[in-house]
Amino acid sequence: MSPNQPGQPKLPIPGVRNLIAVGSGKGGVGKTTVAVNLAVALAKLGHQVGLLDADVYGPNVPLMMGINQTPMAQGERIQPLRNFGVKLMSMGFLNPGDKPLIWRGPMLHSVIQQFLRGVDWGELDYLVIDLPPGTGDVQLTLIQTAPITGAIVVTTPSAVSLEDARKAIHMFSQVRVEILGIVENMSYLIVPGTNQKLDVFGSGAGKRTAESMGVNFLGEIALDPEVRIGGDTGQPVAMRNEGDPRADAFLQLARNMIARLDSIGPQVGPKIEITD
Ligand SMILES: Nc1ncnc2c1ncn2[C@@H]1O[C@H](COP(=O)(O)OP(=O)(O)O)[C@@H](O)[C@H]1O
Ligand SMILES: [Mg+2]
């Protein structure tokens, strides 16, 4: 992998102020769940939000956001769909059903470009990008062509998940993408009918990893059947009223991310200079 050279400008996406990549080392750690609920929480806080499902081989955003229609084109541009106040684009809208896509590098590259620049995102405070798991082609294409404001790395507290999360963090820092922080998902389980926390995967290990790597910790999300049901039924828990512990956890995560973006101030926004 060749790190981005300074002076190699990445074209901003007009109207999009912050591009937030949500990544993980492993699949199944709750990356899409976090991306979806973070986007919904940001919209609830009154921001203009888009969610781009860059997991072109395994797009789960349509299911988790409870919408699956064919997007319309207007002129040259694809109109994003919209649900829960979030603008949406996913390969799942264009290739519905269970047929897998079999694409290689150049096709992948062009579809990512289409999603970033051929979609009429309009004015957005945040465009959240749900990356596929790992450190492969899609991630590199995105990182090398889009002015990503910062990356969030989702992990469970288990050692195997953290091992891969560390790789993802190294990938982002190697290509000079700011790490906004680690989210520890599936931190613990509240034993039903009690207040007792059951430590399933080793609660707290995400935070310790963040500290040891010198990156920010953005928060923890409990392992909770309601979160899974929200995903499976297209009713993200972040939509629930204030006072619901799941909704509150994602709102807090959104606030922590915004605070972190504020703290890196000068990096935020379409600040990239284009030299012709
Ligand atoms: N905090 C959580 N509590 C319960 N289930 C969860 C939680 N986070 C994710 N899940 C479930 O785990 C499965 C994998 O999550 P997903 O977001 O698809 O992971 P990834 O995008 O990393 O592959 C999904 O069924 C999802 O609903
Ligand atoms: Mg996913």
CSV table of C-alpha atoms and ligand atoms in Angstrom, one decimal:
chain,number,residue,atom,x,y,z
A,1,MET,CA,0.0,0.0,0.0
A,2,SER,CA,1.4,3.4,-0.9
A,3,PRO,CA,0.6,6.1,1.6
A,4,ASN,CA,-1.0,9.3,0.1
A,5,GLN,CA,1.7,11.7,-0.8
A,6,PRO,CA,1.1,15.2,0.4
A,7,GLY,CA,0.2,17.3,-2.6
A,8,GLN,CA,-1.9,14.6,-4.1
A,9,PRO,CA,-5.2,16.4,-3.9
A,10,LYS,CA,-8.4,14.4,-3.2
A,11,LEU,CA,-11.3,16.2,-4.8
A,12,PRO,CA,-13.9,17.3,-2.2
A,13,ILE,CA,-17.5,16.2,-2.6
A,14,PRO,CA,-19.3,19.4,-3.2
A,15,GLY,CA,-21.8,20.1,-0.3
A,16,VAL,CA,-20.5,17.4,1.9
A,17,ARG,CA,-18.8,18.9,5.0
A,18,ASN,CA,-17.6,15.7,6.8
A,19,LEU,CA,-16.9,12.3,5.4
A,20,ILE,CA,-16.9,9.7,8.2
A,21,ALA,CA,-15.7,6.2,7.4
A,22,VAL,CA,-16.9,3.4,9.7
A,23,GLY,CA,-14.5,0.5,9.5
A,24,SER,CA,-13.6,-2.7,11.3
A,25,GLY,CA,-11.0,-5.4,11.0
A,26,LYS,CA,-13.6,-8.2,11.2
A,27,GLY,CA,-17.1,-8.7,9.8
A,28,GLY,CA,-19.9,-9.4,12.2
A,29,VAL,CA,-18.7,-7.0,14.9
A,30,GLY,CA,-21.6,-4.6,14.3
A,31,LYS,CA,-20.1,-2.1,11.9
A,32,THR,CA,-23.2,-1.7,9.9
A,33,THR,CA,-25.3,-1.5,13.1
A,34,VAL,CA,-23.1,1.3,14.4
A,35,ALA,CA,-23.0,3.1,11.0
A,36,VAL,CA,-26.8,3.0,10.7
A,37,ASN,CA,-27.6,4.0,14.2
A,38,LEU,CA,-24.9,6.7,14.2
A,39,ALA,CA,-26.4,8.2,11.1
A,40,VAL,CA,-29.9,8.1,12.5
A,41,ALA,CA,-28.7,9.7,15.8
A,42,LEU,CA,-26.9,12.5,14.0
A,43,ALA,CA,-30.1,13.2,12.0
A,44,LYS,CA,-32.0,13.2,15.3
A,45,LEU,CA,-29.6,15.8,16.6
A,46,GLY,CA,-30.7,18.0,13.7
A,47,HIS,CA,-27.9,17.5,11.2
A,48,GLN,CA,-28.1,16.8,7.5
A,49,VAL,CA,-26.9,13.2,7.1
A,50,GLY,CA,-26.2,10.7,4.4
A,51,LEU,CA,-25.3,7.1,4.7
A,52,LEU,CA,-23.3,5.4,1.9
A,53,ASP,CA,-23.2,1.6,2.0
A,54,ALA,CA,-19.7,0.9,0.6
A,55,ASP,CA,-20.0,-2.8,1.4
A,56,VAL,CA,-20.8,-3.5,-2.2
A,57,TYR,CA,-20.5,-7.3,-1.9
A,58,GLY,CA,-22.6,-7.5,1.3
A,59,PRO,CA,-24.8,-4.5,1.5
A,60,ASN,CA,-27.0,-4.6,4.6
A,61,VAL,CA,-28.0,-1.0,4.9
A,62,PRO,CA,-31.3,-1.5,3.0
A,63,LEU,CA,-32.4,-4.1,5.5
A,64,MET,CA,-31.3,-2.3,8.5
A,65,MET,CA,-32.7,1.0,7.4
A,66,GLY,CA,-36.0,-0.6,6.4
A,67,ILE,CA,-36.1,0.6,2.8
A,68,ASN,CA,-35.5,-1.1,-0.5
A,69,GLN,CA,-36.5,0.7,-3.7
A,70,THR,CA,-34.8,1.5,-6.9
A,71,PRO,CA,-33.3,4.9,-6.8
A,72,MET,CA,-34.4,7.3,-9.6
A,73,ALA,CA,-31.9,9.2,-11.8
A,74,GLN,CA,-32.3,12.9,-12.4
A,75,GLY,CA,-30.2,13.9,-15.4
A,76,GLU,CA,-26.8,12.4,-14.8
A,77,ARG,CA,-27.3,12.0,-11.0
A,78,ILE,CA,-28.8,9.3,-8.9
A,79,GLN,CA,-31.2,10.5,-6.3
A,80,PRO,CA,-30.5,8.9,-2.9
A,81,LEU,CA,-33.4,7.2,-1.1
A,82,ARG,CA,-34.3,8.5,2.4
A,83,ASN,CA,-35.5,7.0,5.6
A,84,PHE,CA,-35.4,8.2,9.3
A,85,GLY,CA,-34.2,11.5,8.0
A,86,VAL,CA,-31.1,10.0,6.4
A,87,LYS,CA,-30.2,10.0,2.7
A,88,LEU,CA,-29.2,6.6,1.6
A,89,MET,CA,-27.3,4.8,-1.2
A,90,SER,CA,-26.4,1.1,-1.4
A,91,MET,CA,-25.6,-1.5,-3.9
A,92,GLY,CA,-28.5,-3.4,-2.4
A,93,PHE,CA,-30.9,-0.9,-4.1
A,94,LEU,CA,-29.3,-1.6,-7.5
A,95,ASN,CA,-28.8,-5.3,-7.1
A,96,PRO,CA,-31.6,-6.5,-4.9
A,97,GLY,CA,-32.1,-10.1,-3.9
A,98,ASP,CA,-29.5,-12.8,-3.0
A,99,LYS,CA,-27.5,-12.8,-6.2
A,100,PRO,CA,-23.9,-12.0,-5.4
A,101,LEU,CA,-21.9,-9.5,-7.3
A,102,ILE,CA,-18.7,-10.8,-8.9
A,103,TRP,CA,-16.5,-7.8,-9.7
A,104,ARG,CA,-12.9,-7.0,-9.7
A,105,GLY,CA,-10.8,-3.9,-9.1
A,106,PRO,CA,-11.7,-1.5,-11.9
A,107,MET,CA,-15.5,-2.1,-11.6
A,108,LEU,CA,-15.3,-1.7,-7.9
A,109,HIS,CA,-13.4,1.5,-8.3
A,110,SER,CA,-15.9,3.0,-10.6
A,111,VAL,CA,-18.9,2.0,-8.5
A,112,ILE,CA,-17.4,3.7,-5.4
A,113,GLN,CA,-16.8,6.8,-7.5
A,114,GLN,CA,-20.4,6.8,-8.7
A,115,PHE,CA,-21.6,6.4,-5.1
A,116,LEU,CA,-19.5,9.3,-3.9
A,117,ARG,CA,-19.8,11.7,-6.8
A,118,GLY,CA,-22.7,10.5,-9.0
A,119,VAL,CA,-25.2,10.6,-6.2
A,120,ASP,CA,-27.1,13.9,-5.6
A,121,TRP,CA,-26.2,14.0,-1.9
A,122,GLY,CA,-27.0,17.7,-1.7
A,123,GLU,CA,-25.8,19.6,1.4
A,124,LEU,CA,-24.7,17.3,4.1
A,125,ASP,CA,-23.1,17.9,7.5
A,126,TYR,CA,-22.0,14.2,7.6
A,127,LEU,CA,-21.8,11.5,5.1
A,128,VAL,CA,-21.3,8.3,7.0
A,129,ILE,CA,-19.7,5.5,5.0
A,130,ASP,CA,-20.2,1.9,6.0
A,131,LEU,CA,-17.0,0.2,4.8
A,132,PRO,CA,-16.8,-3.5,4.2
A,133,PRO,CA,-14.8,-5.4,6.8
A,134,GLY,CA,-11.0,-5.6,6.6
A,135,THR,CA,-8.4,-3.7,4.8
A,136,GLY,CA,-9.0,-4.5,1.1
A,137,ASP,CA,-9.7,-2.9,-2.3
A,138,VAL,CA,-12.8,-0.9,-1.4
A,139,GLN,CA,-11.2,0.7,1.6
A,140,LEU,CA,-8.1,1.7,-0.3
A,141,THR,CA,-10.1,3.0,-3.2
A,142,LEU,CA,-12.2,5.2,-0.9
A,143,ILE,CA,-9.3,6.3,1.2
A,144,GLN,CA,-7.2,7.2,-1.8
A,145,THR,CA,-9.8,9.1,-3.7
A,146,ALA,CA,-12.1,10.7,-1.1
A,147,PRO,CA,-11.2,13.4,1.4
A,148,ILE,CA,-12.2,11.4,4.5
A,149,THR,CA,-12.4,13.6,7.5
A,150,GLY,CA,-12.0,10.8,9.9
A,151,ALA,CA,-12.5,7.1,10.6
A,152,ILE,CA,-14.3,5.2,13.3
A,153,VAL,CA,-13.2,1.7,14.1
A,154,VAL,CA,-15.8,-0.7,15.5
A,155,THR,CA,-14.7,-3.7,17.5
A,156,THR,CA,-16.0,-6.1,20.1
A,157,PRO,CA,-13.9,-6.4,23.2
A,158,SER,CA,-12.7,-9.9,22.2
A,159,ALA,CA,-9.0,-10.4,21.5
A,160,VAL,CA,-9.6,-11.7,18.0
A,161,SER,CA,-11.7,-8.7,17.1
A,162,LEU,CA,-9.2,-6.3,18.6
A,163,GLU,CA,-6.3,-7.9,16.8
A,164,ASP,CA,-8.0,-7.1,13.5
A,165,ALA,CA,-9.2,-3.6,14.7
A,166,ARG,CA,-5.6,-2.8,15.4
A,167,LYS,CA,-4.8,-3.6,11.7
A,168,ALA,CA,-7.6,-1.4,10.6
A,169,ILE,CA,-6.2,1.4,12.7
A,170,HIS,CA,-2.7,0.9,11.3
A,171,MET,CA,-4.2,1.0,7.7
A,172,PHE,CA,-5.9,4.3,8.3
A,173,SER,CA,-2.9,5.9,9.9
A,174,GLN,CA,-0.6,4.6,7.2
A,175,VAL,CA,-2.7,6.4,4.6
A,176,ARG,CA,-3.0,9.4,6.9
A,177,VAL,CA,-6.7,9.2,7.7
A,178,GLU,CA,-7.5,10.7,11.1
A,179,ILE,CA,-8.8,8.2,13.6
A,180,LEU,CA,-11.8,9.6,15.3
A,181,GLY,CA,-11.9,6.7,17.7
A,182,ILE,CA,-12.8,3.2,18.6
A,183,VAL,CA,-16.3,2.1,19.4
A,184,GLU,CA,-16.6,-1.0,21.6
A,185,ASN,CA,-19.7,-2.9,20.4
A,186,MET,CA,-21.3,-5.8,22.3
A,187,SER,CA,-19.5,-4.6,25.4
A,188,TYR,CA,-21.6,-6.5,27.9
A,189,LEU,CA,-25.0,-8.0,28.3
A,190,ILE,CA,-27.5,-6.8,30.8
A,191,VAL,CA,-29.0,-10.0,32.3
A,192,PRO,CA,-32.7,-9.8,31.5
A,193,GLY,CA,-34.8,-8.7,34.5
A,194,THR,CA,-31.7,-7.5,36.5
A,195,ASN,CA,-29.2,-4.7,36.4
A,196,GLN,CA,-26.4,-7.2,36.3
A,197,LYS,CA,-23.8,-6.8,33.5
A,198,LEU,CA,-22.6,-10.1,32.0
A,199,ASP,CA,-19.2,-9.7,30.6
A,200,VAL,CA,-19.4,-11.7,27.4
A,201,PHE,CA,-16.4,-10.7,25.3
A,202,GLY,CA,-14.2,-8.9,27.9
A,203,SER,CA,-15.7,-5.5,28.5
A,204,GLY,CA,-13.2,-2.6,28.6
A,205,ALA,CA,-10.7,-4.1,26.3
A,206,GLY,CA,-11.7,-1.7,23.5
A,207,LYS,CA,-10.9,1.3,25.7
A,208,ARG,CA,-7.6,-0.2,26.9
A,209,THR,CA,-6.6,-0.8,23.3
A,210,ALA,CA,-7.5,2.8,22.4
A,211,GLU,CA,-5.4,4.1,25.2
A,212,SER,CA,-2.4,1.8,24.4
A,213,MET,CA,-2.6,2.9,20.7
A,214,GLY,CA,-3.0,6.6,21.6
A,215,VAL,CA,-6.4,6.8,19.8
A,216,ASN,CA,-9.6,8.2,21.1
A,217,PHE,CA,-12.4,6.1,22.7
A,218,LEU,CA,-15.8,7.0,21.4
A,219,GLY,CA,-18.0,4.8,23.6
A,220,GLU,CA,-19.5,1.4,24.2
A,221,ILE,CA,-22.7,-0.2,23.0
A,222,ALA,CA,-24.2,-3.1,25.0
A,223,LEU,CA,-24.9,-6.5,23.5
A,224,ASP,CA,-28.7,-6.3,23.4
A,225,PRO,CA,-31.2,-8.4,21.5
A,226,GLU,CA,-33.2,-5.2,20.9
A,227,VAL,CA,-30.3,-3.8,18.8
A,228,ARG,CA,-30.3,-7.0,16.7
A,229,ILE,CA,-34.1,-6.9,16.3
A,230,GLY,CA,-34.0,-3.2,15.3
A,231,GLY,CA,-31.5,-4.1,12.6
A,232,ASP,CA,-33.4,-7.2,11.3
A,233,THR,CA,-36.7,-5.3,11.1
A,234,GLY,CA,-35.4,-2.1,9.7
A,235,GLN,CA,-36.2,-0.1,12.8
A,236,PRO,CA,-32.9,1.2,14.1
A,237,VAL,CA,-32.9,1.5,17.9
A,238,ALA,CA,-31.5,5.0,17.6
A,239,MET,CA,-34.9,6.1,16.4
A,240,ARG,CA,-36.4,5.4,19.8
A,241,ASN,CA,-37.4,8.2,22.2
A,242,GLU,CA,-34.9,9.8,24.5
A,243,GLY,CA,-34.7,7.8,27.7
A,244,ASP,CA,-34.4,4.5,25.9
A,245,PRO,CA,-31.0,3.3,26.9
A,246,ARG,CA,-30.1,2.0,23.3
A,247,ALA,CA,-31.2,5.3,21.7
A,248,ASP,CA,-29.3,7.2,24.3
A,249,ALA,CA,-26.1,5.2,23.8
A,250,PHE,CA,-26.1,6.0,20.1
A,251,LEU,CA,-26.9,9.7,20.7
A,252,GLN,CA,-24.0,9.8,23.1
A,253,LEU,CA,-21.8,8.2,20.5
A,254,ALA,CA,-22.9,10.8,18.0
A,255,ARG,CA,-22.1,13.6,20.4
A,256,ASN,CA,-18.7,12.1,21.2
A,257,MET,CA,-17.9,12.0,17.5
A,258,ILE,CA,-18.9,15.6,17.0
A,259,ALA,CA,-16.8,16.7,20.0
A,260,ARG,CA,-13.9,14.8,18.6
A,261,LEU,CA,-14.3,16.4,15.2
A,262,ASP,CA,-14.4,19.8,16.9
A,263,SER,CA,-11.2,19.0,18.7
A,264,ILE,CA,-9.4,18.3,15.4
A,265,GLY,CA,-11.0,21.5,14.1
A,266,PRO,CA,-8.7,22.5,11.2
A,267,GLN,CA,-9.1,19.1,9.6
A,268,VAL,CA,-12.8,19.4,9.3
A,269,GLY,CA,-14.6,20.5,6.1
A,270,PRO,CA,-13.7,20.7,2.5
A,271,LYS,CA,-10.4,22.3,3.1
A,272,ILE,CA,-8.5,20.5,0.4
A,273,GLU,CA,-6.9,22.8,-2.1
A,274,ILE,CA,-7.3,21.9,-5.7
A,275,THR,CA,-4.4,22.9,-7.8
A,276,ASP,CA,-6.2,22.8,-11.1
B,1,LIG,N1,-24.9,-4.3,20.1
B,1,LIG,C1,-25.5,-5.4,19.6
B,1,LIG,N2,-26.4,-6.2,20.2
B,1,LIG,C2,-27.0,-7.2,19.6
B,1,LIG,N3,-26.8,-7.5,18.3
B,1,LIG,C3,-26.0,-6.8,17.6
B,1,LIG,C4,-25.3,-5.7,18.2
B,1,LIG,N4,-24.5,-5.1,17.2
B,1,LIG,C5,-24.7,-5.9,16.1
B,1,LIG,N5,-25.6,-6.9,16.3
B,1,LIG,C6,-26.0,-7.9,15.4
B,1,LIG,O1,-24.9,-8.7,15.0
B,1,LIG,C7,-25.0,-9.0,13.6
B,1,LIG,C8,-23.8,-8.4,12.9
B,1,LIG,O2,-23.9,-7.0,12.9
B,1,LIG,P1,-23.5,-6.1,11.6
B,1,LIG,O3,-23.8,-4.7,12.0
B,1,LIG,O4,-24.1,-6.7,10.4
B,1,LIG,O5,-21.9,-6.4,11.6
B,1,LIG,P2,-20.8,-6.0,10.5
B,1,LIG,O6,-21.3,-4.9,9.6
B,1,LIG,O7,-19.6,-5.7,11.3
B,1,LIG,O8,-20.6,-7.3,9.7
B,1,LIG,C9,-26.3,-8.4,13.1
B,1,LIG,O9,-27.3,-9.4,13.2
B,1,LIG,C10,-26.6,-7.3,14.1
B,1,LIG,O10,-28.0,-7.0,14.3
B,2,MG,MG,-21.8,-4.8,7.6
